[in-house]
PDB file of C-alpha atoms in Angstrom:
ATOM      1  CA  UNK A   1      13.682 -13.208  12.197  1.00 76.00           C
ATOM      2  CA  UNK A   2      10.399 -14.604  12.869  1.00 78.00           C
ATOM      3  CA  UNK A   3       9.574 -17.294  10.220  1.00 81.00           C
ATOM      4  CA  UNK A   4       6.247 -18.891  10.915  1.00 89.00           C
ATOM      5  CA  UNK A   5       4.251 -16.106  10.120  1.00 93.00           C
ATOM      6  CA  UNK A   6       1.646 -17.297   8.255  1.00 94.00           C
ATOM      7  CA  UNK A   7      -0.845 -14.427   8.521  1.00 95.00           C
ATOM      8  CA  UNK A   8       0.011 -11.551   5.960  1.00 95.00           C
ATOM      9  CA  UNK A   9      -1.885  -8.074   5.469  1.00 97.00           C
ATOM     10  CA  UNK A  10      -0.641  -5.624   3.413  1.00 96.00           C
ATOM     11  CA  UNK A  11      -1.608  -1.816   3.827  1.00 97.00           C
ATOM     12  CA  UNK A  12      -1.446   1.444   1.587  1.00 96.00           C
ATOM     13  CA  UNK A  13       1.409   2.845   3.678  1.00 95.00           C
ATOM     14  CA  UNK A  14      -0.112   6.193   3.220  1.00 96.00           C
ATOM     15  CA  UNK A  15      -3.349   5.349   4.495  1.00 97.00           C
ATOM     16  CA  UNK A  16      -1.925   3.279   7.400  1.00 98.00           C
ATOM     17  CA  UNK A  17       0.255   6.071   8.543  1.00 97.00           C
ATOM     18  CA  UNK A  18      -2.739   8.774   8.392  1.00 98.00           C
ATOM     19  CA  UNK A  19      -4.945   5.804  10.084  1.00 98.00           C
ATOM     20  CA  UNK A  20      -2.267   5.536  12.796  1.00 98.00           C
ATOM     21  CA  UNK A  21      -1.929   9.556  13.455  1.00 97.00           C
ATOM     22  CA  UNK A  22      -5.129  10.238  14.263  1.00 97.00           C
ATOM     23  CA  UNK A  23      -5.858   6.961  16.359  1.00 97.00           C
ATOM     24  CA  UNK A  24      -2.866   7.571  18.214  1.00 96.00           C
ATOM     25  CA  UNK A  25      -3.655  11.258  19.348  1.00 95.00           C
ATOM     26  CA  UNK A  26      -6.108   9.813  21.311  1.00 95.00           C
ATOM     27  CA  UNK A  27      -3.952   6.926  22.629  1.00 95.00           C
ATOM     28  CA  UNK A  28      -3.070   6.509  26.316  1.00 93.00           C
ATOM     29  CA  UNK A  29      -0.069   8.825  27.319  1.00 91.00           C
ATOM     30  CA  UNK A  30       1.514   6.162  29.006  1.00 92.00           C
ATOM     31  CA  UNK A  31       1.632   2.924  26.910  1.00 94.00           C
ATOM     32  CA  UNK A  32       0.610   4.780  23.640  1.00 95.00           C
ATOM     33  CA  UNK A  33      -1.606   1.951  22.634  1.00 97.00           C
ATOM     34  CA  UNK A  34      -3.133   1.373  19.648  1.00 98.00           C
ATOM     35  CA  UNK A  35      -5.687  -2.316  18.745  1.00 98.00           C
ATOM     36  CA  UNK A  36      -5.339  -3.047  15.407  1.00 98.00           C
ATOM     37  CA  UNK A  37      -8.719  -5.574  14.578  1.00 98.00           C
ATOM     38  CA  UNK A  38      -8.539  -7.990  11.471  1.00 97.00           C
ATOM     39  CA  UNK A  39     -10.962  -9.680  10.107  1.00 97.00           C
ATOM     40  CA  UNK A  40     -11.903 -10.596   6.431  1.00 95.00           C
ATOM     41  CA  UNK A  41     -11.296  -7.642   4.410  1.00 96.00           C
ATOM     42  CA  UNK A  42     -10.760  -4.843   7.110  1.00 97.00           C
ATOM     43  CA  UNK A  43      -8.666  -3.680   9.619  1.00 98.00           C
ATOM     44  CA  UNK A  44     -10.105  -1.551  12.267  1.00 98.00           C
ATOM     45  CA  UNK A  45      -7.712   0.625  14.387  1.00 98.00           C
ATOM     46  CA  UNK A  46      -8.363   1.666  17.682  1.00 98.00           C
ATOM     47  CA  UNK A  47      -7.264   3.541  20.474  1.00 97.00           C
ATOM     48  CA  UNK A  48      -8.660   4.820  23.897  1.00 95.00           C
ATOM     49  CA  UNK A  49      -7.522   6.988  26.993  1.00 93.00           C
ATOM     50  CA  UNK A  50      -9.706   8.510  29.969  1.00 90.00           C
ATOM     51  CA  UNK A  51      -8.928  11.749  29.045  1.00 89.00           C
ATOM     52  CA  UNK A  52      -9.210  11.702  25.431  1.00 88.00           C
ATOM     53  CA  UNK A  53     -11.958   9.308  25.083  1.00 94.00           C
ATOM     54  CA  UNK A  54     -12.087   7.072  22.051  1.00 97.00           C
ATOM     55  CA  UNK A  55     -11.050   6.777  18.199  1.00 97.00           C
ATOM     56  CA  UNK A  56     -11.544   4.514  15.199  1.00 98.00           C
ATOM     57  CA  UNK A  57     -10.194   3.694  11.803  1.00 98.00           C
ATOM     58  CA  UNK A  58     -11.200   1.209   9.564  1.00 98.00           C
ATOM     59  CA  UNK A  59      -9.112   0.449   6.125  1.00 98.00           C
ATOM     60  CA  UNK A  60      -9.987  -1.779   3.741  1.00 97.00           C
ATOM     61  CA  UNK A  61      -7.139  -4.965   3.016  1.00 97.00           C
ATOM     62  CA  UNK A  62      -7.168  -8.362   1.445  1.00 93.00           C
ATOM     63  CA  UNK A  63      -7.269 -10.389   4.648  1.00 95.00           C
ATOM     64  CA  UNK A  64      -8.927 -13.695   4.294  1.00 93.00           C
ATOM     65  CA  UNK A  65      -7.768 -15.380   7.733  1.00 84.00           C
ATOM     66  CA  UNK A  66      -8.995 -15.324  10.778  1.00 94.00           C
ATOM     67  CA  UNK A  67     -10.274 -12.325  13.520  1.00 96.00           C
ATOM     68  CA  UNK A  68      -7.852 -11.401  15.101  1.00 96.00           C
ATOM     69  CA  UNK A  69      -6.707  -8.417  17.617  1.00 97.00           C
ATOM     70  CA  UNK A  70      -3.264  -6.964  18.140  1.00 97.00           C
ATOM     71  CA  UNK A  71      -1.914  -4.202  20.526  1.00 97.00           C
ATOM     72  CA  UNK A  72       1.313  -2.319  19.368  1.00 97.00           C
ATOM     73  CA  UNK A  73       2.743   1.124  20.686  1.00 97.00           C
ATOM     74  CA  UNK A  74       1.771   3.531  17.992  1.00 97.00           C
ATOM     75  CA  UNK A  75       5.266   5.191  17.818  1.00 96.00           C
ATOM     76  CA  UNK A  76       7.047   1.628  17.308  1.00 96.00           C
ATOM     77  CA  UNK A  77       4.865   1.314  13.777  1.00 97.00           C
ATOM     78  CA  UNK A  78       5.255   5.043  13.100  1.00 96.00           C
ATOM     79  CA  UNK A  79       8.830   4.663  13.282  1.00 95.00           C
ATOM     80  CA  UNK A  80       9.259   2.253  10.521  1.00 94.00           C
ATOM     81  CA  UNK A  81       6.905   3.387   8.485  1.00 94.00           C
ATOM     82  CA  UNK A  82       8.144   6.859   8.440  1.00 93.00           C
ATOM     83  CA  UNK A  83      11.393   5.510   6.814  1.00 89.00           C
ATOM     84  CA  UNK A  84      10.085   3.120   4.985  1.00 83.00           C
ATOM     85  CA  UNK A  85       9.703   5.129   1.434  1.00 84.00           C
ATOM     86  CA  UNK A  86       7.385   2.542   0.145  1.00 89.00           C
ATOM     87  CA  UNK A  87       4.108   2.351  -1.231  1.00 92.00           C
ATOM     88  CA  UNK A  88       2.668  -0.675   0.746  1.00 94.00           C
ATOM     89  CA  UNK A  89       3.670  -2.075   3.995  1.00 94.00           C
ATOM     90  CA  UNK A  90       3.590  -6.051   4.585  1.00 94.00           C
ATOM     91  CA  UNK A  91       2.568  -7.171   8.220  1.00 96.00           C
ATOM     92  CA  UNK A  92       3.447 -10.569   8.799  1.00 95.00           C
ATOM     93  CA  UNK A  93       2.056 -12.519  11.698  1.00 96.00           C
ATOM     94  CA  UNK A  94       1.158 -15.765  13.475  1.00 95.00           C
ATOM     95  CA  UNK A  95      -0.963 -14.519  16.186  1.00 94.00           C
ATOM     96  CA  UNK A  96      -1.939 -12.005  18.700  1.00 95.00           C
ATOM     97  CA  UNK A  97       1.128 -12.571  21.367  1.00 94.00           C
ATOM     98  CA  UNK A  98       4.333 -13.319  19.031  1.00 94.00           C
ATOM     99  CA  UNK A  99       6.452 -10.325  17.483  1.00 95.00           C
ATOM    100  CA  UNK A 100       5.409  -9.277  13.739  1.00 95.00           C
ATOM    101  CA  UNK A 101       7.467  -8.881  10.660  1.00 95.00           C
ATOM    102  CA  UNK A 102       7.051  -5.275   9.070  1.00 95.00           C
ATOM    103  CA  UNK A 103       8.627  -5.275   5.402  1.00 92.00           C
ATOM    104  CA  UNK A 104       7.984  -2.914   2.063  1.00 91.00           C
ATOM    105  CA  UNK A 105       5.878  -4.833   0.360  1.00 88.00           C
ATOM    106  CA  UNK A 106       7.009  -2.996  -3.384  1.00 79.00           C
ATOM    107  CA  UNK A 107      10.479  -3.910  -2.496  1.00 66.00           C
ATOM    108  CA  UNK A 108      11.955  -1.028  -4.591  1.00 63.00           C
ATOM    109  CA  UNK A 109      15.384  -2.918  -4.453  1.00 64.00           C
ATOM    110  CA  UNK A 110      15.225  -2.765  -0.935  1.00 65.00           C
ATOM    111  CA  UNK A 111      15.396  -6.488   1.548  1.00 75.00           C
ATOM    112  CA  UNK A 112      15.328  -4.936   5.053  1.00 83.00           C
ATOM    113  CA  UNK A 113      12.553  -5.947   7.950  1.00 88.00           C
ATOM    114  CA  UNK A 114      11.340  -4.535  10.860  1.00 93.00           C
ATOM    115  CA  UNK A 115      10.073  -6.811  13.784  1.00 94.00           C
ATOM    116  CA  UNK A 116       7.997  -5.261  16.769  1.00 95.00           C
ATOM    117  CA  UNK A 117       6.751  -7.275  19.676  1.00 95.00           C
ATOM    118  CA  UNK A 118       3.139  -6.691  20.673  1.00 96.00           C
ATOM    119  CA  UNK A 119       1.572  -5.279  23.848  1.00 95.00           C
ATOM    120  CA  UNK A 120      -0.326  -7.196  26.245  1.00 86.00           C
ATOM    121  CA  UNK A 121      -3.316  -5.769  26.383  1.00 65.00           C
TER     122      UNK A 121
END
């Protein structure tokens, strides 16, 4: 388990997993790429294809560190978060190209973690 992630953002899971829907119908068929963009106080997620054009979401977080711009495959998030069953979702991180930490952030009793690797993008 990564444990040098310094970098931690935590999301309304609902929001994040309506944020994540609609950015990802418009996400390339083939690598299913979403950007997620942080920077002080927002996230912006993005997503792009030839054929489907472009889409963004922005949510509101406490982030205070630095910009910063990760690629994941939208369906690797989606499938945590869909069993997640808690009210916020804590991304840890270190930096654009090392695998992230997904965990409940509420707990709810629960200690289980979810790591993804990131897409080069």
């Amino acid at each position: 388990m990564p444990k040098s992630n310094d970098k931690i953002i935590v999301f309304e899971t609902d929001l994040l997993v309506a944020a994540l829907k609609r950015v990802g119908v418009v996400a390339d068929e083939t690598t299913h790429a979403v950007k997620l963009h942080a920077t002080e106080g927002r996230v912006e997620i993005t997503s792009q294809s030839p054929e489907s054009g472009e889409a963004v979401e922005t949510l509101s977080v406490d982030y205070p560190g630095p910009s910063m711009t990760i690629t994941f495959n939208v369906g690797y998030l989606m499938d945590f978060l869909a069993v997640a069953h808690s009210t916020q979702t804590r991304f840890e991180f270190k930096d654009e190209i090392t695998q992230i930490q997904l965990r409940p952030a509420d707990g709810d009793g629960y200690d289980y973690r979810y790591v993804v690797m990131p897409m080069r993008a």
